[in-house]
Tab-separated table of C-alpha atoms in Angstrom:
chain	number	residue	atom	x	y	z
A	1	MET	CA	0.000	0.000	0.000
A	2	ILE	CA	1.390	3.393	-1.018
A	3	THR	CA	1.706	6.001	1.738
A	4	THR	CA	2.108	9.647	0.727
A	5	PRO	CA	4.168	12.310	2.547
A	6	GLU	CA	0.850	13.925	3.462
A	7	ASP	CA	-0.226	10.671	5.115
A	8	ILE	CA	2.952	10.656	7.185
A	9	GLU	CA	2.347	14.248	8.269
A	10	LYS	CA	-1.130	13.316	9.479
A	11	LYS	CA	0.092	10.245	11.345
A	12	ILE	CA	2.834	12.113	13.205
A	13	ASP	CA	0.606	15.185	13.618
A	14	TYR	CA	3.204	17.558	12.217
A	15	ARG	CA	2.917	19.728	9.124
A	16	PHE	CA	6.257	20.578	7.528
A	17	HIS	CA	7.081	24.136	6.562
A	18	ASN	CA	9.603	22.673	4.118
A	19	ARG	CA	8.108	19.403	2.900
A	20	SER	CA	11.194	18.643	0.837
A	21	LEU	CA	12.863	17.650	4.120
A	22	LEU	CA	10.265	14.935	4.615
A	23	ILE	CA	10.614	13.759	1.025
A	24	THR	CA	14.386	13.550	1.500
A	25	ALA	CA	13.856	11.584	4.718
A	26	LEU	CA	11.847	9.077	2.690
A	27	THR	CA	14.471	8.729	-0.066
A	28	HIS	CA	16.822	5.750	0.086
A	29	SER	CA	20.346	5.964	-1.300
A	30	SER	CA	19.449	3.443	-4.029
A	31	TYR	CA	16.875	5.892	-5.405
A	32	ARG	CA	19.312	8.799	-5.323
A	33	LYS	CA	21.927	6.797	-7.219
A	34	GLU	CA	19.439	6.108	-9.992
A	35	ASN	CA	18.412	9.773	-10.059
A	36	GLU	CA	21.808	11.439	-9.662
A	37	GLY	CA	21.607	15.207	-9.345
A	38	ILE	CA	17.822	15.229	-8.986
A	39	CYS	CA	17.482	14.494	-5.283
A	40	ASP	CA	19.383	13.782	-2.073
A	41	ASP	CA	19.029	10.675	0.104
A	42	ASN	CA	18.161	10.352	3.785
A	43	GLU	CA	21.576	9.472	5.225
A	44	ARG	CA	22.396	12.971	6.517
A	45	LEU	CA	18.961	13.361	8.102
A	46	GLU	CA	19.341	9.907	9.624
A	47	PHE	CA	22.543	11.136	11.269
A	48	VAL	CA	20.682	14.094	12.796
A	49	GLY	CA	17.683	11.983	13.782
A	50	ASP	CA	19.845	9.424	15.551
A	51	ALA	CA	21.368	12.126	17.760
A	52	VAL	CA	18.035	13.803	18.541
A	53	LEU	CA	16.401	10.442	19.249
A	54	ASP	CA	19.074	9.498	21.784
A	55	CYS	CA	18.721	12.872	23.485
A	56	VAL	CA	14.912	12.823	23.669
A	57	VAL	CA	14.659	9.235	24.875
A	58	GLY	CA	17.498	9.737	27.347
A	59	GLU	CA	15.779	12.813	28.795
A	60	GLU	CA	12.426	11.005	29.051
A	61	LEU	CA	13.907	7.928	30.732
A	62	TYR	CA	15.792	10.122	33.211
A	63	ARG	CA	12.414	11.507	34.230
A	64	ILE	CA	10.466	8.224	34.212
A	65	LEU	CA	13.091	6.000	35.834
A	66	GLU	CA	13.813	8.308	38.737
A	67	GLY	CA	16.540	7.013	40.998
A	68	GLN	CA	17.575	4.222	38.621
A	69	PRO	CA	21.309	3.783	37.902
A	70	GLU	CA	22.982	4.742	34.642
A	71	GLY	CA	23.196	1.094	33.544
A	72	LYS	CA	19.409	0.698	33.703
A	73	LEU	CA	18.893	3.924	31.743
A	74	THR	CA	21.416	2.884	29.092
A	75	LYS	CA	19.922	-0.587	28.639
A	76	THR	CA	16.357	0.714	28.419
A	77	ARG	CA	17.288	3.397	25.896
A	78	ALA	CA	19.171	0.860	23.778
A	79	LEU	CA	16.033	-1.280	23.592
A	80	ALA	CA	13.786	1.659	22.764
A	81	VAL	CA	15.920	3.042	19.929
A	82	CYS	CA	17.286	-0.163	18.399
A	83	GLU	CA	16.679	-1.159	14.787
A	84	ARG	CA	13.867	-3.538	15.666
A	85	SER	CA	11.963	-0.909	17.679
A	86	LEU	CA	12.285	1.693	14.933
A	87	ASP	CA	11.234	-0.865	12.325
A	88	VAL	CA	8.056	-1.580	14.302
A	89	CYS	CA	7.287	2.140	14.643
A	90	GLY	CA	8.048	2.833	10.984
A	91	LYS	CA	5.711	0.105	9.780
A	92	ARG	CA	2.948	1.371	12.040
A	93	LEU	CA	3.279	4.748	10.313
A	94	GLY	CA	3.343	3.135	6.877
A	95	LEU	CA	6.916	4.190	6.062
A	96	ASN	CA	7.381	0.928	4.165
A	97	GLY	CA	4.845	2.225	1.664
A	98	ALA	CA	6.364	5.707	1.485
A	99	ILE	CA	10.117	5.162	1.056
A	100	ARG	CA	11.472	5.901	-2.415
A	101	LEU	CA	13.704	3.014	-3.501
A	102	GLY	CA	15.804	2.217	-6.537
A	103	VAL	CA	14.489	-0.430	-8.920
A	104	GLY	CA	16.830	-3.166	-7.703
A	105	GLU	CA	16.206	-2.440	-4.031
A	106	SER	CA	12.469	-2.380	-4.585
A	107	GLN	CA	12.507	-5.689	-6.441
A	108	SER	CA	14.471	-7.340	-3.651
A	109	GLY	CA	11.861	-6.376	-1.043
A	110	GLY	CA	13.633	-3.324	0.310
A	111	SER	CA	10.392	-1.759	1.514
A	112	GLU	CA	10.139	-4.472	4.189
A	113	LYS	CA	13.778	-4.523	5.315
A	114	PRO	CA	14.073	-3.498	8.991
A	115	SER	CA	17.352	-1.650	8.423
A	116	ILE	CA	15.862	0.536	5.667
A	117	ILE	CA	12.686	1.297	7.613
A	118	ALA	CA	14.578	2.018	10.833
A	119	ASP	CA	16.938	4.386	9.023
A	120	ALA	CA	13.998	6.176	7.417
A	121	MET	CA	12.306	6.503	10.816
A	122	GLU	CA	15.404	8.204	12.217
A	123	ALA	CA	15.560	10.412	9.127
A	124	VAL	CA	11.943	11.516	9.650
A	125	PHE	CA	12.803	12.489	13.227
A	126	GLY	CA	15.797	14.397	11.885
A	127	ALA	CA	13.617	16.134	9.313
A	128	VAL	CA	11.160	17.283	11.986
A	129	PHE	CA	14.041	18.629	14.066
A	130	MET	CA	15.548	20.524	11.126
A	131	ASP	CA	12.150	21.903	10.131
A	132	GLY	CA	10.601	22.699	13.491
A	133	GLY	CA	13.245	22.504	16.209
A	134	TYR	CA	13.756	20.378	19.302
A	135	ASP	CA	10.341	20.792	20.951
A	136	ASN	CA	8.464	19.594	17.875
A	137	ALA	CA	10.915	16.723	17.368
A	138	ARG	CA	10.554	15.741	21.013
A	139	ARG	CA	6.762	15.629	20.797
A	140	VAL	CA	6.780	13.584	17.597
A	141	ILE	CA	9.383	11.132	18.900
A	142	LEU	CA	7.555	10.554	22.187
A	143	ASP	CA	4.239	10.091	20.363
A	144	VAL	CA	5.693	7.628	17.862
A	145	LEU	CA	7.647	5.676	20.491
A	146	ASP	CA	4.948	5.820	23.179
A	147	GLU	CA	4.127	2.086	23.282
A	148	ILE	CA	7.732	1.062	22.715
A	149	LEU	CA	8.903	3.191	25.653
A	150	LYS	CA	6.195	1.804	27.945
A	151	GLN	CA	7.215	-1.751	27.073
A	152	ALA	CA	10.907	-0.984	27.464
A	153	VAL	CA	10.400	0.526	30.912
A	154	LYS	CA	8.418	-2.561	31.973
A	155	GLY	CA	11.084	-4.873	30.578
A	156	GLU	CA	8.605	-6.367	28.126
A	157	LEU	CA	10.503	-5.616	24.904
A	158	PHE	CA	12.637	-8.084	22.968
A	159	THR	CA	16.205	-8.719	24.064
A	160	ASP	CA	18.986	-6.321	23.136
A	161	TYR	CA	21.791	-8.877	22.954
A	162	LYS	CA	24.560	-6.291	22.563
A	163	SER	CA	23.595	-4.511	25.789
A	164	GLU	CA	23.139	-7.814	27.623
A	165	PHE	CA	26.555	-9.030	26.492
A	166	GLN	CA	28.237	-5.758	27.464
A	167	GLU	CA	26.679	-5.927	30.933
A	168	THR	CA	27.855	-9.532	31.326
A	169	VAL	CA	31.395	-8.550	30.348
A	170	GLN	CA	31.374	-5.581	32.721
A	171	ARG	CA	30.237	-7.784	35.602
A	172	LYS	CA	33.184	-10.102	35.002
A	173	GLY	CA	35.508	-7.093	35.196
A	174	CYS	CA	38.337	-8.807	33.349
A	175	VAL	CA	37.919	-7.359	29.851
A	176	THR	CA	38.961	-3.861	28.840
A	177	ASP	CA	38.129	-3.749	25.130
A	178	ILE	CA	35.061	-4.933	23.181
A	179	LYS	CA	35.068	-4.645	19.401
A	180	TYR	CA	32.555	-5.579	16.725
A	181	VAL	CA	34.518	-6.369	13.573
A	182	VAL	CA	32.989	-6.641	10.092
A	183	ASP	CA	34.657	-9.662	8.496
A	184	SER	CA	32.976	-9.474	5.115
A	185	PHE	CA	29.809	-8.677	3.239
A	186	GLU	CA	28.229	-10.192	0.175
A	187	GLY	CA	25.549	-9.375	-2.333
A	188	PRO	CA	24.719	-6.211	-4.299
A	189	ALA	CA	24.436	-2.843	-2.562
A	190	HIS	CA	20.658	-3.130	-2.320
A	191	ASP	CA	20.700	-6.619	-0.771
A	192	ARG	CA	23.850	-7.156	1.278
A	193	THR	CA	24.525	-9.617	4.081
A	194	PHE	CA	27.139	-8.619	6.661
A	195	HIS	CA	29.283	-11.041	8.670
A	196	VAL	CA	30.577	-9.777	12.020
A	197	HIS	CA	32.517	-11.178	14.954
A	198	ILE	CA	33.063	-9.862	18.495
A	199	GLU	CA	36.501	-9.515	20.025
A	200	LEU	CA	37.227	-9.248	23.737
A	201	ASP	CA	40.737	-7.863	24.158
A	202	GLY	CA	41.528	-9.206	20.694
A	203	LYS	CA	40.048	-12.663	21.281
A	204	PRO	CA	37.133	-13.726	18.965
A	205	VAL	CA	34.175	-14.868	21.094
A	206	GLY	CA	31.114	-14.829	18.862
A	207	LYS	CA	30.033	-14.362	15.279
A	208	GLY	CA	26.850	-13.445	13.451
A	209	SER	CA	25.267	-12.324	10.208
A	210	GLY	CA	22.529	-9.904	9.213
A	211	LYS	CA	21.185	-7.581	6.556
A	212	SER	CA	22.764	-4.610	8.337
A	213	LYS	CA	25.841	-4.132	10.501
A	214	LYS	CA	23.566	-3.510	13.490
A	215	SER	CA	21.596	-6.735	13.083
A	216	ALA	CA	24.783	-8.717	12.424
A	217	GLY	CA	26.241	-7.296	15.640
A	218	GLN	CA	23.137	-8.365	17.557
A	219	ASP	CA	23.453	-11.854	16.096
A	220	ALA	CA	27.117	-12.036	17.097
A	221	ALA	CA	26.318	-10.915	20.650
A	222	LYS	CA	23.582	-13.549	20.846
A	223	ASP	CA	26.084	-16.196	19.742
A	224	ALA	CA	28.580	-15.111	22.407
A	225	LEU	CA	25.885	-15.200	25.119
A	226	GLU	CA	24.818	-18.685	24.045
A	227	ARG	CA	28.436	-19.831	24.250
A	228	LEU	CA	28.596	-18.517	27.805
A	229	LYS	CA	25.398	-20.357	28.785
A	230	GLU	CA	26.813	-23.573	27.345
A	231	GLY	CA	29.876	-23.158	29.553
A	232	LYS	CA	32.276	-22.499	26.688
A	233	ASP	CA	35.378	-20.422	27.296
A	234	VAL	CA	34.742	-16.794	26.353
A	235	PHE	CA	36.794	-14.907	28.929
Protein backbone atom coordinates (compact mmCIF):
# COMPACT_ATOMS: atom_id res chain seq x y z
CA MET A 1 0.00 0.00 0.00
CA ILE A 2 1.39 3.39 -1.02
CA THR A 3 1.71 6.00 1.74
CA THR A 4 2.11 9.65 0.73
CA PRO A 5 4.17 12.31 2.55
CA GLU A 6 0.85 13.92 3.46
CA ASP A 7 -0.23 10.67 5.12
CA ILE A 8 2.95 10.66 7.18
CA GLU A 9 2.35 14.25 8.27
CA LYS A 10 -1.13 13.32 9.48
CA LYS A 11 0.09 10.24 11.35
CA ILE A 12 2.83 12.11 13.20
CA ASP A 13 0.61 15.19 13.62
CA TYR A 14 3.20 17.56 12.22
CA ARG A 15 2.92 19.73 9.12
CA PHE A 16 6.26 20.58 7.53
CA HIS A 17 7.08 24.14 6.56
CA ASN A 18 9.60 22.67 4.12
CA ARG A 19 8.11 19.40 2.90
CA SER A 20 11.19 18.64 0.84
CA LEU A 21 12.86 17.65 4.12
CA LEU A 22 10.26 14.94 4.61
CA ILE A 23 10.61 13.76 1.02
CA THR A 24 14.39 13.55 1.50
CA ALA A 25 13.86 11.58 4.72
CA LEU A 26 11.85 9.08 2.69
CA THR A 27 14.47 8.73 -0.07
CA HIS A 28 16.82 5.75 0.09
CA SER A 29 20.35 5.96 -1.30
CA SER A 30 19.45 3.44 -4.03
CA TYR A 31 16.88 5.89 -5.41
CA ARG A 32 19.31 8.80 -5.32
CA LYS A 33 21.93 6.80 -7.22
CA GLU A 34 19.44 6.11 -9.99
CA ASN A 35 18.41 9.77 -10.06
CA GLU A 36 21.81 11.44 -9.66
CA GLY A 37 21.61 15.21 -9.35
CA ILE A 38 17.82 15.23 -8.99
CA CYS A 39 17.48 14.49 -5.28
CA ASP A 40 19.38 13.78 -2.07
CA ASP A 41 19.03 10.67 0.10
CA ASN A 42 18.16 10.35 3.79
CA GLU A 43 21.58 9.47 5.23
CA ARG A 44 22.40 12.97 6.52
CA LEU A 45 18.96 13.36 8.10
CA GLU A 46 19.34 9.91 9.62
CA PHE A 47 22.54 11.14 11.27
CA VAL A 48 20.68 14.09 12.80
CA GLY A 49 17.68 11.98 13.78
CA ASP A 50 19.85 9.42 15.55
CA ALA A 51 21.37 12.13 17.76
CA VAL A 52 18.03 13.80 18.54
CA LEU A 53 16.40 10.44 19.25
CA ASP A 54 19.07 9.50 21.78
CA CYS A 55 18.72 12.87 23.48
CA VAL A 56 14.91 12.82 23.67
CA VAL A 57 14.66 9.23 24.87
CA GLY A 58 17.50 9.74 27.35
CA GLU A 59 15.78 12.81 28.80
CA GLU A 60 12.43 11.01 29.05
CA LEU A 61 13.91 7.93 30.73
CA TYR A 62 15.79 10.12 33.21
CA ARG A 63 12.41 11.51 34.23
CA ILE A 64 10.47 8.22 34.21
CA LEU A 65 13.09 6.00 35.83
CA GLU A 66 13.81 8.31 38.74
CA GLY A 67 16.54 7.01 41.00
CA GLN A 68 17.57 4.22 38.62
CA PRO A 69 21.31 3.78 37.90
CA GLU A 70 22.98 4.74 34.64
CA GLY A 71 23.20 1.09 33.54
CA LYS A 72 19.41 0.70 33.70
CA LEU A 73 18.89 3.92 31.74
CA THR A 74 21.42 2.88 29.09
CA LYS A 75 19.92 -0.59 28.64
CA THR A 76 16.36 0.71 28.42
CA ARG A 77 17.29 3.40 25.90
CA ALA A 78 19.17 0.86 23.78
CA LEU A 79 16.03 -1.28 23.59
CA ALA A 80 13.79 1.66 22.76
CA VAL A 81 15.92 3.04 19.93
CA CYS A 82 17.29 -0.16 18.40
CA GLU A 83 16.68 -1.16 14.79
CA ARG A 84 13.87 -3.54 15.67
CA SER A 85 11.96 -0.91 17.68
CA LEU A 86 12.29 1.69 14.93
CA ASP A 87 11.23 -0.86 12.32
CA VAL A 88 8.06 -1.58 14.30
CA CYS A 89 7.29 2.14 14.64
CA GLY A 90 8.05 2.83 10.98
CA LYS A 91 5.71 0.10 9.78
CA ARG A 92 2.95 1.37 12.04
CA LEU A 93 3.28 4.75 10.31
CA GLY A 94 3.34 3.13 6.88
CA LEU A 95 6.92 4.19 6.06
CA ASN A 96 7.38 0.93 4.17
CA GLY A 97 4.85 2.23 1.66
CA ALA A 98 6.36 5.71 1.49
CA ILE A 99 10.12 5.16 1.06
CA ARG A 100 11.47 5.90 -2.41
CA LEU A 101 13.70 3.01 -3.50
CA GLY A 102 15.80 2.22 -6.54
CA VAL A 103 14.49 -0.43 -8.92
CA GLY A 104 16.83 -3.17 -7.70
CA GLU A 105 16.21 -2.44 -4.03
CA SER A 106 12.47 -2.38 -4.59
CA GLN A 107 12.51 -5.69 -6.44
CA SER A 108 14.47 -7.34 -3.65
CA GLY A 109 11.86 -6.38 -1.04
CA GLY A 110 13.63 -3.32 0.31
CA SER A 111 10.39 -1.76 1.51
CA GLU A 112 10.14 -4.47 4.19
CA LYS A 113 13.78 -4.52 5.31
CA PRO A 114 14.07 -3.50 8.99
CA SER A 115 17.35 -1.65 8.42
CA ILE A 116 15.86 0.54 5.67
CA ILE A 117 12.69 1.30 7.61
CA ALA A 118 14.58 2.02 10.83
CA ASP A 119 16.94 4.39 9.02
CA ALA A 120 14.00 6.18 7.42
CA MET A 121 12.31 6.50 10.82
CA GLU A 122 15.40 8.20 12.22
CA ALA A 123 15.56 10.41 9.13
CA VAL A 124 11.94 11.52 9.65
CA PHE A 125 12.80 12.49 13.23
CA GLY A 126 15.80 14.40 11.89
CA ALA A 127 13.62 16.13 9.31
CA VAL A 128 11.16 17.28 11.99
CA PHE A 129 14.04 18.63 14.07
CA MET A 130 15.55 20.52 11.13
CA ASP A 131 12.15 21.90 10.13
CA GLY A 132 10.60 22.70 13.49
CA GLY A 133 13.25 22.50 16.21
CA TYR A 134 13.76 20.38 19.30
CA ASP A 135 10.34 20.79 20.95
CA ASN A 136 8.46 19.59 17.87
CA ALA A 137 10.91 16.72 17.37
CA ARG A 138 10.55 15.74 21.01
CA ARG A 139 6.76 15.63 20.80
CA VAL A 140 6.78 13.58 17.60
CA ILE A 141 9.38 11.13 18.90
CA LEU A 142 7.55 10.55 22.19
CA ASP A 143 4.24 10.09 20.36
CA VAL A 144 5.69 7.63 17.86
CA LEU A 145 7.65 5.68 20.49
CA ASP A 146 4.95 5.82 23.18
CA GLU A 147 4.13 2.09 23.28
CA ILE A 148 7.73 1.06 22.72
CA LEU A 149 8.90 3.19 25.65
CA LYS A 150 6.20 1.80 27.95
CA GLN A 151 7.22 -1.75 27.07
CA ALA A 152 10.91 -0.98 27.46
CA VAL A 153 10.40 0.53 30.91
CA LYS A 154 8.42 -2.56 31.97
CA GLY A 155 11.08 -4.87 30.58
CA GLU A 156 8.60 -6.37 28.13
CA LEU A 157 10.50 -5.62 24.90
CA PHE A 158 12.64 -8.08 22.97
CA THR A 159 16.20 -8.72 24.06
CA ASP A 160 18.99 -6.32 23.14
CA TYR A 161 21.79 -8.88 22.95
CA LYS A 162 24.56 -6.29 22.56
CA SER A 163 23.59 -4.51 25.79
CA GLU A 164 23.14 -7.81 27.62
CA PHE A 165 26.55 -9.03 26.49
CA GLN A 166 28.24 -5.76 27.46
CA GLU A 167 26.68 -5.93 30.93
CA THR A 168 27.86 -9.53 31.33
CA VAL A 169 31.39 -8.55 30.35
CA GLN A 170 31.37 -5.58 32.72
CA ARG A 171 30.24 -7.78 35.60
CA LYS A 172 33.18 -10.10 35.00
CA GLY A 173 35.51 -7.09 35.20
CA CYS A 174 38.34 -8.81 33.35
CA VAL A 175 37.92 -7.36 29.85
CA THR A 176 38.96 -3.86 28.84
CA ASP A 177 38.13 -3.75 25.13
CA ILE A 178 35.06 -4.93 23.18
CA LYS A 179 35.07 -4.65 19.40
CA TYR A 180 32.55 -5.58 16.72
CA VAL A 181 34.52 -6.37 13.57
CA VAL A 182 32.99 -6.64 10.09
CA ASP A 183 34.66 -9.66 8.50
CA SER A 184 32.98 -9.47 5.12
CA PHE A 185 29.81 -8.68 3.24
CA GLU A 186 28.23 -10.19 0.17
CA GLY A 187 25.55 -9.37 -2.33
CA PRO A 188 24.72 -6.21 -4.30
CA ALA A 189 24.44 -2.84 -2.56
CA HIS A 190 20.66 -3.13 -2.32
CA ASP A 191 20.70 -6.62 -0.77
CA ARG A 192 23.85 -7.16 1.28
CA THR A 193 24.53 -9.62 4.08
CA PHE A 194 27.14 -8.62 6.66
CA HIS A 195 29.28 -11.04 8.67
CA VAL A 196 30.58 -9.78 12.02
CA HIS A 197 32.52 -11.18 14.95
CA ILE A 198 33.06 -9.86 18.49
CA GLU A 199 36.50 -9.52 20.02
CA LEU A 200 37.23 -9.25 23.74
CA ASP A 201 40.74 -7.86 24.16
CA GLY A 202 41.53 -9.21 20.69
CA LYS A 203 40.05 -12.66 21.28
CA PRO A 204 37.13 -13.73 18.97
CA VAL A 205 34.18 -14.87 21.09
CA GLY A 206 31.11 -14.83 18.86
CA LYS A 207 30.03 -14.36 15.28
CA GLY A 208 26.85 -13.45 13.45
CA SER A 209 25.27 -12.32 10.21
CA GLY A 210 22.53 -9.90 9.21
CA LYS A 211 21.19 -7.58 6.56
CA SER A 212 22.76 -4.61 8.34
CA LYS A 213 25.84 -4.13 10.50
CA LYS A 214 23.57 -3.51 13.49
CA SER A 215 21.60 -6.73 13.08
CA ALA A 216 24.78 -8.72 12.42
CA GLY A 217 26.24 -7.30 15.64
CA GLN A 218 23.14 -8.37 17.56
CA ASP A 219 23.45 -11.85 16.10
CA ALA A 220 27.12 -12.04 17.10
CA ALA A 221 26.32 -10.91 20.65
CA LYS A 222 23.58 -13.55 20.85
CA ASP A 223 26.08 -16.20 19.74
CA ALA A 224 28.58 -15.11 22.41
CA LEU A 225 25.88 -15.20 25.12
CA GLU A 226 24.82 -18.69 24.04
CA ARG A 227 28.44 -19.83 24.25
CA LEU A 228 28.60 -18.52 27.80
CA LYS A 229 25.40 -20.36 28.78
CA GLU A 230 26.81 -23.57 27.35
CA GLY A 231 29.88 -23.16 29.55
CA LYS A 232 32.28 -22.50 26.69
CA ASP A 233 35.38 -20.42 27.30
CA VAL A 234 34.74 -16.79 26.35
CA PHE A 235 36.79 -14.91 28.93
